[in-house]
PDB file of C-alpha atoms in Angstrom:
ATOM      1  CA  LYS A   1      -2.970 261.632 -66.785  1.00 67.00           C
ATOM      2  CA  ALA A   2      -5.518 261.336 -69.321  1.00 81.00           C
ATOM      3  CA  GLY A   3      -7.413 264.802 -70.455  1.00 93.00           C
ATOM      4  CA  VAL A   4     -11.085 265.708 -70.727  1.00 96.00           C
ATOM      5  CA  THR A   5     -12.857 263.142 -73.045  1.00 97.00           C
ATOM      6  CA  GLN A   6     -16.302 263.599 -75.044  1.00 98.00           C
ATOM      7  CA  THR A   7     -18.645 261.843 -76.424  1.00 97.00           C
ATOM      8  CA  PRO A   8     -19.811 261.133 -79.323  1.00 97.00           C
ATOM      9  CA  ARG A   9     -16.918 263.077 -81.787  1.00 97.00           C
ATOM     10  CA  TYR A  10     -19.529 263.763 -84.147  1.00 97.00           C
ATOM     11  CA  LEU A  11     -23.473 264.079 -84.369  1.00 97.00           C
ATOM     12  CA  ILE A  12     -25.706 264.631 -86.909  1.00 98.00           C
ATOM     13  CA  LYS A  13     -29.331 264.944 -86.104  1.00 97.00           C
ATOM     14  CA  THR A  14     -32.394 266.929 -87.750  1.00 97.00           C
ATOM     15  CA  ARG A  15     -34.408 269.763 -86.301  1.00 97.00           C
ATOM     16  CA  GLY A  16     -36.730 268.923 -83.622  1.00 97.00           C
ATOM     17  CA  GLN A  17     -34.727 265.887 -82.000  1.00 98.00           C
ATOM     18  CA  GLN A  18     -32.792 266.425 -79.027  1.00 98.00           C
ATOM     19  CA  VAL A  19     -29.639 265.351 -78.190  1.00 98.00           C
ATOM     20  CA  THR A  20     -27.340 264.356 -75.359  1.00 98.00           C
ATOM     21  CA  LEU A  21     -23.188 264.898 -74.946  1.00 98.00           C
ATOM     22  CA  SER A  22     -21.182 263.485 -72.868  1.00 98.00           C
ATOM     23  CA  CYS A  23     -17.972 264.847 -70.615  1.00 98.00           C
ATOM     24  CA  SER A  24     -15.394 263.161 -68.599  1.00 98.00           C
ATOM     25  CA  PRO A  25     -12.888 265.485 -66.842  1.00 97.00           C
ATOM     26  CA  ILE A  26      -9.668 264.982 -65.806  1.00 95.00           C
ATOM     27  CA  SER A  27      -9.375 262.149 -62.931  1.00 94.00           C
ATOM     28  CA  GLY A  28      -9.464 264.615 -59.721  1.00 92.00           C
ATOM     29  CA  HIS A  29     -11.324 267.692 -61.480  1.00 92.00           C
ATOM     30  CA  ARG A  30     -14.341 268.238 -60.065  1.00 92.00           C
ATOM     31  CA  SER A  31     -15.560 271.327 -61.885  1.00 93.00           C
ATOM     32  CA  VAL A  32     -17.101 271.328 -65.475  1.00 95.00           C
ATOM     33  CA  SER A  33     -18.081 274.116 -67.767  1.00 94.00           C
ATOM     34  CA  TRP A  34     -19.548 273.671 -71.444  1.00 97.00           C
ATOM     35  CA  TYR A  35     -19.000 275.681 -74.354  1.00 96.00           C
ATOM     36  CA  GLN A  36     -20.325 276.555 -77.803  1.00 97.00           C
ATOM     37  CA  GLN A  37     -18.370 277.165 -80.361  1.00 96.00           C
ATOM     38  CA  THR A  38     -19.280 278.971 -83.822  1.00 93.00           C
ATOM     39  CA  PRO A  39     -17.073 280.380 -86.388  1.00 87.00           C
ATOM     40  CA  GLY A  40     -19.278 283.781 -85.944  1.00 85.00           C
ATOM     41  CA  GLN A  41     -19.643 284.094 -82.117  1.00 88.00           C
ATOM     42  CA  GLY A  42     -16.583 282.124 -80.980  1.00 90.00           C
ATOM     43  CA  LEU A  43     -16.715 280.181 -77.612  1.00 93.00           C
ATOM     44  CA  GLN A  44     -19.439 281.180 -75.706  1.00 94.00           C
ATOM     45  CA  PHE A  45     -20.464 280.070 -72.019  1.00 92.00           C
ATOM     46  CA  LEU A  46     -23.243 277.822 -71.752  1.00 95.00           C
ATOM     47  CA  PHE A  47     -22.732 276.375 -67.823  1.00 92.00           C
ATOM     48  CA  GLU A  48     -20.748 275.320 -65.100  1.00 92.00           C
ATOM     49  CA  TYR A  49     -21.384 272.428 -62.773  1.00 94.00           C
ATOM     50  CA  PHE A  50     -19.422 271.480 -59.662  1.00 93.00           C
ATOM     51  CA  SER A  51     -20.402 269.075 -57.148  1.00 91.00           C
ATOM     52  CA  GLU A  52     -23.741 268.112 -59.032  1.00 93.00           C
ATOM     53  CA  THR A  53     -24.700 271.785 -58.700  1.00 94.00           C
ATOM     54  CA  GLN A  54     -24.973 274.625 -61.811  1.00 93.00           C
ATOM     55  CA  ARG A  55     -22.832 276.960 -60.494  1.00 90.00           C
ATOM     56  CA  ASN A  56     -23.187 279.509 -63.521  1.00 87.00           C
ATOM     57  CA  LYS A  57     -24.934 279.614 -66.735  1.00 91.00           C
ATOM     58  CA  GLY A  58     -24.694 281.679 -69.737  1.00 91.00           C
ATOM     59  CA  ASN A  59     -27.258 283.614 -71.852  1.00 92.00           C
ATOM     60  CA  PHE A  60     -28.605 280.339 -73.945  1.00 96.00           C
ATOM     61  CA  PRO A  61     -32.378 278.963 -74.022  1.00 96.00           C
ATOM     62  CA  GLY A  62     -34.107 276.870 -71.641  1.00 96.00           C
ATOM     63  CA  ARG A  63     -33.569 274.052 -74.830  1.00 97.00           C
ATOM     64  CA  PHE A  64     -30.090 273.987 -73.444  1.00 98.00           C
ATOM     65  CA  SER A  65     -29.617 272.039 -69.701  1.00 97.00           C
ATOM     66  CA  GLY A  66     -27.097 270.136 -68.210  1.00 97.00           C
ATOM     67  CA  ARG A  67     -26.074 267.624 -65.198  1.00 97.00           C
ATOM     68  CA  GLN A  68     -23.426 266.221 -63.388  1.00 97.00           C
ATOM     69  CA  PHE A  69     -22.862 263.075 -61.871  1.00 97.00           C
ATOM     70  CA  SER A  70     -21.366 262.282 -58.650  1.00 96.00           C
ATOM     71  CA  ASN A  71     -18.628 261.002 -60.244  1.00 95.00           C
ATOM     72  CA  SER A  72     -18.051 264.610 -61.945  1.00 95.00           C
ATOM     73  CA  ARG A  73     -18.788 263.370 -65.482  1.00 97.00           C
ATOM     74  CA  SER A  74     -21.536 265.609 -67.003  1.00 98.00           C
ATOM     75  CA  GLU A  75     -23.746 265.730 -69.494  1.00 98.00           C
ATOM     76  CA  MET A  76     -25.337 268.334 -71.642  1.00 98.00           C
ATOM     77  CA  ASN A  77     -29.065 268.005 -73.661  1.00 98.00           C
ATOM     78  CA  VAL A  78     -30.439 270.031 -76.191  1.00 98.00           C
ATOM     79  CA  SER A  79     -33.819 269.724 -76.796  1.00 95.00           C
ATOM     80  CA  THR A  80     -35.999 270.530 -80.403  1.00 96.00           C
ATOM     81  CA  LEU A  81     -32.960 271.114 -82.230  1.00 97.00           C
ATOM     82  CA  GLU A  82     -32.434 274.176 -84.515  1.00 97.00           C
ATOM     83  CA  LEU A  83     -30.236 274.811 -87.519  1.00 97.00           C
ATOM     84  CA  GLY A  84     -28.671 277.387 -85.300  1.00 96.00           C
ATOM     85  CA  ASP A  85     -27.581 274.781 -82.719  1.00 97.00           C
ATOM     86  CA  SER A  86     -25.017 273.358 -85.130  1.00 97.00           C
ATOM     87  CA  ALA A  87     -21.480 274.194 -83.466  1.00 97.00           C
ATOM     88  CA  LEU A  88     -18.198 272.468 -81.559  1.00 97.00           C
ATOM     89  CA  TYR A  89     -19.409 271.939 -77.998  1.00 98.00           C
ATOM     90  CA  LEU A  90     -16.849 272.021 -75.718  1.00 97.00           C
ATOM     91  CA  CYS A  91     -16.226 270.984 -72.119  1.00 97.00           C
ATOM     92  CA  ALA A  92     -13.431 272.150 -70.011  1.00 95.00           C
ATOM     93  CA  SER A  93     -12.812 270.981 -66.506  1.00 94.00           C
ATOM     94  CA  SER A  94     -10.763 272.425 -63.546  1.00 91.00           C
ATOM     95  CA  LEU A  95      -9.832 270.918 -59.969  1.00 87.00           C
ATOM     96  CA  VAL A  96     -11.928 273.411 -58.314  1.00 80.00           C
ATOM     97  CA  PRO A  97     -14.898 276.089 -59.357  1.00 78.00           C
ATOM     98  CA  ARG A  98     -13.573 278.551 -61.509  1.00 72.00           C
ATOM     99  CA  THR A  99     -13.876 282.271 -59.402  1.00 69.00           C
ATOM    100  CA  SER A 100     -11.683 284.402 -61.330  1.00 66.00           C
ATOM    101  CA  GLY A 101     -10.420 284.614 -64.915  1.00 63.00           C
ATOM    102  CA  ARG A 102      -6.941 283.689 -63.894  1.00 65.00           C
ATOM    103  CA  ASP A 103      -8.046 280.113 -63.205  1.00 73.00           C
ATOM    104  CA  GLU A 104      -7.128 277.943 -65.366  1.00 81.00           C
ATOM    105  CA  GLN A 105      -9.093 275.115 -67.322  1.00 88.00           C
ATOM    106  CA  PHE A 106      -8.684 272.158 -69.740  1.00 93.00           C
ATOM    107  CA  PHE A 107     -10.377 271.689 -72.843  1.00 95.00           C
ATOM    108  CA  GLY A 108     -11.911 268.454 -74.034  1.00 96.00           C
ATOM    109  CA  PRO A 109     -11.760 267.851 -78.009  1.00 96.00           C
ATOM    110  CA  GLY A 110     -15.413 268.840 -78.265  1.00 97.00           C
ATOM    111  CA  THR A 111     -18.637 267.228 -80.083  1.00 98.00           C
ATOM    112  CA  ARG A 112     -19.118 268.415 -83.585  1.00 97.00           C
ATOM    113  CA  LEU A 113     -23.120 268.915 -83.724  1.00 98.00           C
ATOM    114  CA  THR A 114     -24.773 269.022 -87.113  1.00 97.00           C
ATOM    115  CA  VAL A 115     -28.455 269.978 -87.324  1.00 97.00           C
ATOM    116  CA  LEU A 116     -29.890 269.206 -90.572  1.00 96.00           C
TER     117      LEU A 116
ATOM    118  CA  GLN B   1     -20.732 295.744 -81.066  1.00 76.00           C
ATOM    119  CA  LYS B   2     -18.821 292.695 -79.507  1.00 84.00           C
ATOM    120  CA  GLU B   3     -16.587 292.750 -76.404  1.00 91.00           C
ATOM    121  CA  VAL B   4     -13.585 291.267 -77.585  1.00 94.00           C
ATOM    122  CA  GLU B   5     -12.919 291.618 -81.329  1.00 94.00           C
ATOM    123  CA  GLN B   6     -10.707 289.487 -83.558  1.00 94.00           C
ATOM    124  CA  ASP B   7      -9.594 289.224 -86.961  1.00 88.00           C
ATOM    125  CA  PRO B   8     -10.585 285.910 -88.398  1.00 86.00           C
ATOM    126  CA  GLY B   9      -7.606 285.721 -90.951  1.00 87.00           C
ATOM    127  CA  PRO B  10      -6.586 283.293 -92.444  1.00 93.00           C
ATOM    128  CA  LEU B  11      -3.011 284.737 -91.913  1.00 96.00           C
ATOM    129  CA  SER B  12      -0.626 282.650 -93.767  1.00 97.00           C
ATOM    130  CA  VAL B  13       2.986 283.413 -93.669  1.00 97.00           C
ATOM    131  CA  PRO B  14       6.125 281.504 -94.280  1.00 97.00           C
ATOM    132  CA  GLU B  15       8.476 279.496 -92.040  1.00 97.00           C
ATOM    133  CA  GLY B  16      10.490 281.282 -89.719  1.00 97.00           C
ATOM    134  CA  ALA B  17       8.355 284.630 -90.163  1.00 97.00           C
ATOM    135  CA  ILE B  18       7.310 286.593 -86.912  1.00 97.00           C
ATOM    136  CA  VAL B  19       3.762 286.328 -86.440  1.00 97.00           C
ATOM    137  CA  SER B  20       1.672 289.156 -84.776  1.00 97.00           C
ATOM    138  CA  LEU B  21      -2.217 288.471 -83.571  1.00 97.00           C
ATOM    139  CA  ASN B  22      -4.151 290.729 -82.215  1.00 97.00           C
ATOM    140  CA  CYS B  23      -7.480 291.613 -80.174  1.00 97.00           C
ATOM    141  CA  THR B  24      -9.154 294.601 -79.142  1.00 97.00           C
ATOM    142  CA  TYR B  25     -11.712 295.054 -76.520  1.00 96.00           C
ATOM    143  CA  SER B  26     -14.038 297.458 -75.004  1.00 95.00           C
ATOM    144  CA  ASN B  27     -14.751 296.366 -71.479  1.00 92.00           C
ATOM    145  CA  SER B  28     -12.195 298.846 -69.661  1.00 92.00           C
ATOM    146  CA  ALA B  29     -12.709 296.817 -66.586  1.00 90.00           C
ATOM    147  CA  PHE B  30     -10.906 293.547 -68.229  1.00 92.00           C
ATOM    148  CA  GLN B  31      -7.972 292.813 -66.250  1.00 90.00           C
ATOM    149  CA  TYR B  32      -6.855 289.288 -66.696  1.00 91.00           C
ATOM    150  CA  PHE B  33      -6.072 288.378 -71.025  1.00 93.00           C
ATOM    151  CA  MET B  34      -5.084 285.204 -71.916  1.00 93.00           C
ATOM    152  CA  TRP B  35      -4.393 283.389 -75.332  1.00 95.00           C
ATOM    153  CA  TYR B  36      -5.354 279.934 -76.299  1.00 95.00           C
ATOM    154  CA  ARG B  37      -4.144 277.910 -79.175  1.00 97.00           C
ATOM    155  CA  GLN B  38      -6.723 275.456 -81.175  1.00 97.00           C
ATOM    156  CA  TYR B  39      -5.622 272.464 -83.198  1.00 96.00           C
ATOM    157  CA  SER B  40      -7.359 271.469 -85.964  1.00 93.00           C
ATOM    158  CA  ARG B  41     -10.185 268.681 -84.512  1.00 89.00           C
ATOM    159  CA  LYS B  42      -8.909 269.421 -80.676  1.00 92.00           C
ATOM    160  CA  GLY B  43     -10.124 271.660 -77.678  1.00 94.00           C
ATOM    161  CA  PRO B  44      -8.340 274.999 -77.040  1.00 95.00           C
ATOM    162  CA  GLU B  45      -5.203 274.799 -75.022  1.00 94.00           C
ATOM    163  CA  LEU B  46      -3.659 277.641 -72.632  1.00 92.00           C
ATOM    164  CA  LEU B  47      -0.895 279.540 -74.245  1.00 94.00           C
ATOM    165  CA  MET B  48       0.014 282.584 -72.485  1.00 91.00           C
ATOM    166  CA  TYR B  49      -1.778 284.639 -69.314  1.00 89.00           C
ATOM    167  CA  THR B  50      -0.711 288.113 -68.798  1.00 90.00           C
ATOM    168  CA  TYR B  51      -2.445 290.236 -65.899  1.00 86.00           C
ATOM    169  CA  SER B  52      -3.263 293.636 -66.405  1.00 83.00           C
ATOM    170  CA  SER B  53      -0.770 295.795 -68.558  1.00 82.00           C
ATOM    171  CA  GLY B  54       2.656 295.122 -69.741  1.00 84.00           C
ATOM    172  CA  ASN B  55       4.796 291.940 -71.569  1.00 91.00           C
ATOM    173  CA  LYS B  56       5.289 288.469 -70.864  1.00 93.00           C
ATOM    174  CA  GLU B  57       7.654 286.290 -72.805  1.00 95.00           C
ATOM    175  CA  ASP B  58       7.910 282.392 -73.111  1.00 94.00           C
ATOM    176  CA  GLY B  59      10.543 281.158 -75.314  1.00 96.00           C
ATOM    177  CA  ARG B  60       9.213 282.122 -79.080  1.00 97.00           C
ATOM    178  CA  PHE B  61       5.902 283.627 -77.936  1.00 97.00           C
ATOM    179  CA  THR B  62       5.493 287.154 -76.468  1.00 97.00           C
ATOM    180  CA  ALA B  63       2.187 288.272 -74.690  1.00 96.00           C
ATOM    181  CA  GLN B  64       1.310 292.319 -74.645  1.00 96.00           C
ATOM    182  CA  VAL B  65      -1.361 294.368 -73.251  1.00 95.00           C
ATOM    183  CA  ASP B  66      -1.988 297.929 -74.003  1.00 94.00           C
ATOM    184  CA  LYS B  67      -4.611 298.847 -71.498  1.00 92.00           C
ATOM    185  CA  SER B  68      -4.919 302.378 -72.827  1.00 92.00           C
ATOM    186  CA  SER B  69      -5.816 301.357 -76.397  1.00 93.00           C
ATOM    187  CA  LYS B  70      -7.653 298.224 -75.060  1.00 94.00           C
ATOM    188  CA  TYR B  71      -5.386 296.439 -77.584  1.00 95.00           C
ATOM    189  CA  ILE B  72      -3.471 292.683 -77.078  1.00 96.00           C
ATOM    190  CA  SER B  73      -1.100 291.041 -79.201  1.00 97.00           C
ATOM    191  CA  LEU B  74       0.219 287.837 -79.364  1.00 97.00           C
ATOM    192  CA  PHE B  75       3.850 287.551 -81.340  1.00 97.00           C
ATOM    193  CA  ILE B  76       5.340 284.437 -82.414  1.00 98.00           C
ATOM    194  CA  ARG B  77       9.308 284.560 -83.564  1.00 98.00           C
ATOM    195  CA  ASP B  78      10.752 281.936 -85.685  1.00 98.00           C
ATOM    196  CA  SER B  79       7.504 280.605 -86.581  1.00 97.00           C
ATOM    197  CA  GLN B  80       7.140 276.941 -87.344  1.00 97.00           C
ATOM    198  CA  PRO B  81       4.500 274.675 -89.429  1.00 97.00           C
ATOM    199  CA  SER B  82       3.770 273.072 -86.175  1.00 97.00           C
ATOM    200  CA  ASP B  83       2.052 276.966 -85.256  1.00 98.00           C
ATOM    201  CA  SER B  84      -0.379 276.426 -87.708  1.00 97.00           C
ATOM    202  CA  ALA B  85      -3.644 276.531 -85.567  1.00 97.00           C
ATOM    203  CA  THR B  86      -6.410 278.742 -84.593  1.00 96.00           C
ATOM    204  CA  TYR B  87      -5.279 281.355 -82.154  1.00 97.00           C
ATOM    205  CA  LEU B  88      -8.110 282.571 -79.399  1.00 96.00           C
ATOM    206  CA  CYS B  89      -7.811 285.850 -77.194  1.00 96.00           C
ATOM    207  CA  ALA B  90      -9.811 285.360 -73.894  1.00 93.00           C
ATOM    208  CA  MET B  91     -10.086 288.254 -71.310  1.00 92.00           C
ATOM    209  CA  SER B  92     -11.632 288.733 -68.232  1.00 89.00           C
ATOM    210  CA  ALA B  93     -12.465 291.151 -65.148  1.00 86.00           C
ATOM    211  CA  TYR B  94     -10.670 290.847 -61.996  1.00 76.00           C
ATOM    212  CA  ASP B  95     -13.834 289.906 -59.728  1.00 73.00           C
ATOM    213  CA  THR B  96     -15.664 287.668 -62.161  1.00 73.00           C
ATOM    214  CA  ASP B  97     -14.748 283.942 -63.704  1.00 72.00           C
ATOM    215  CA  LYS B  98     -16.910 285.188 -66.691  1.00 81.00           C
ATOM    216  CA  LEU B  99     -14.008 284.574 -69.654  1.00 87.00           C
ATOM    217  CA  ILE B 100     -14.928 286.477 -73.016  1.00 91.00           C
ATOM    218  CA  PHE B 101     -13.417 284.946 -76.153  1.00 93.00           C
ATOM    219  CA  GLY B 102     -12.594 286.250 -79.294  1.00 94.00           C
ATOM    220  CA  THR B 103     -13.582 284.355 -82.603  1.00 93.00           C
ATOM    221  CA  GLY B 104      -9.745 282.952 -83.292  1.00 95.00           C
ATOM    222  CA  THR B 105      -7.760 283.814 -85.807  1.00 96.00           C
ATOM    223  CA  ARG B 106      -6.303 280.887 -88.244  1.00 96.00           C
ATOM    224  CA  LEU B 107      -2.913 280.978 -88.740  1.00 97.00           C
ATOM    225  CA  GLN B 108      -1.079 278.708 -91.379  1.00 97.00           C
ATOM    226  CA  VAL B 109       2.789 278.666 -91.266  1.00 97.00           C
ATOM    227  CA  PHE B 110       4.209 277.111 -94.716  1.00 96.00           C
ATOM    228  CA  PRO B 111       7.498 275.568 -94.943  1.00 95.00           C
TER     229      PRO B 111
END
């Protein structure tokens, strides 16, 4: 069974631009979560989508947004990019929405975003 | 102060060594404790999961939770070069799906 796929794998943008990242979950998985990973802060939760609806949102500014399509694929958008947005953006999928810390999620390889 | 603290390393050990990786935390409500392994250019994968206090063993890996000290550990016996990766701890309270991750410890096992 194919794992979580993310495109593109690497991206270079300049300040002020916007970017869209894509995530395809494992087949049959309907919940998709997005994380930002940086050396200083580690993994930080951005948001989770299930059935095209945002279930949870982390503590990030409104420049970060996402959506989920009927086939469970998800996109994440960052507008007006800042230097501090440079990070690895990870997508994770699970069969159903995570309701507990013990629910397992499967991560994709991430998209490395560099903002110049 | 961060809710979860983890030494970033790198930790460099010879093949066959016993490795100890640790995290401390401040939130006494945390009940679920996880260790993830992340290879270079890959996403994290769940390695070990424990609930509340105690030990859990899986092959060469042992996860230990000491809730009284708010301290968790991952031990790797007979370490192999293939264990070279970043290890992330993560934890969550009982009634929430919110996972708090440590920043990760980079481990290098040399032959």
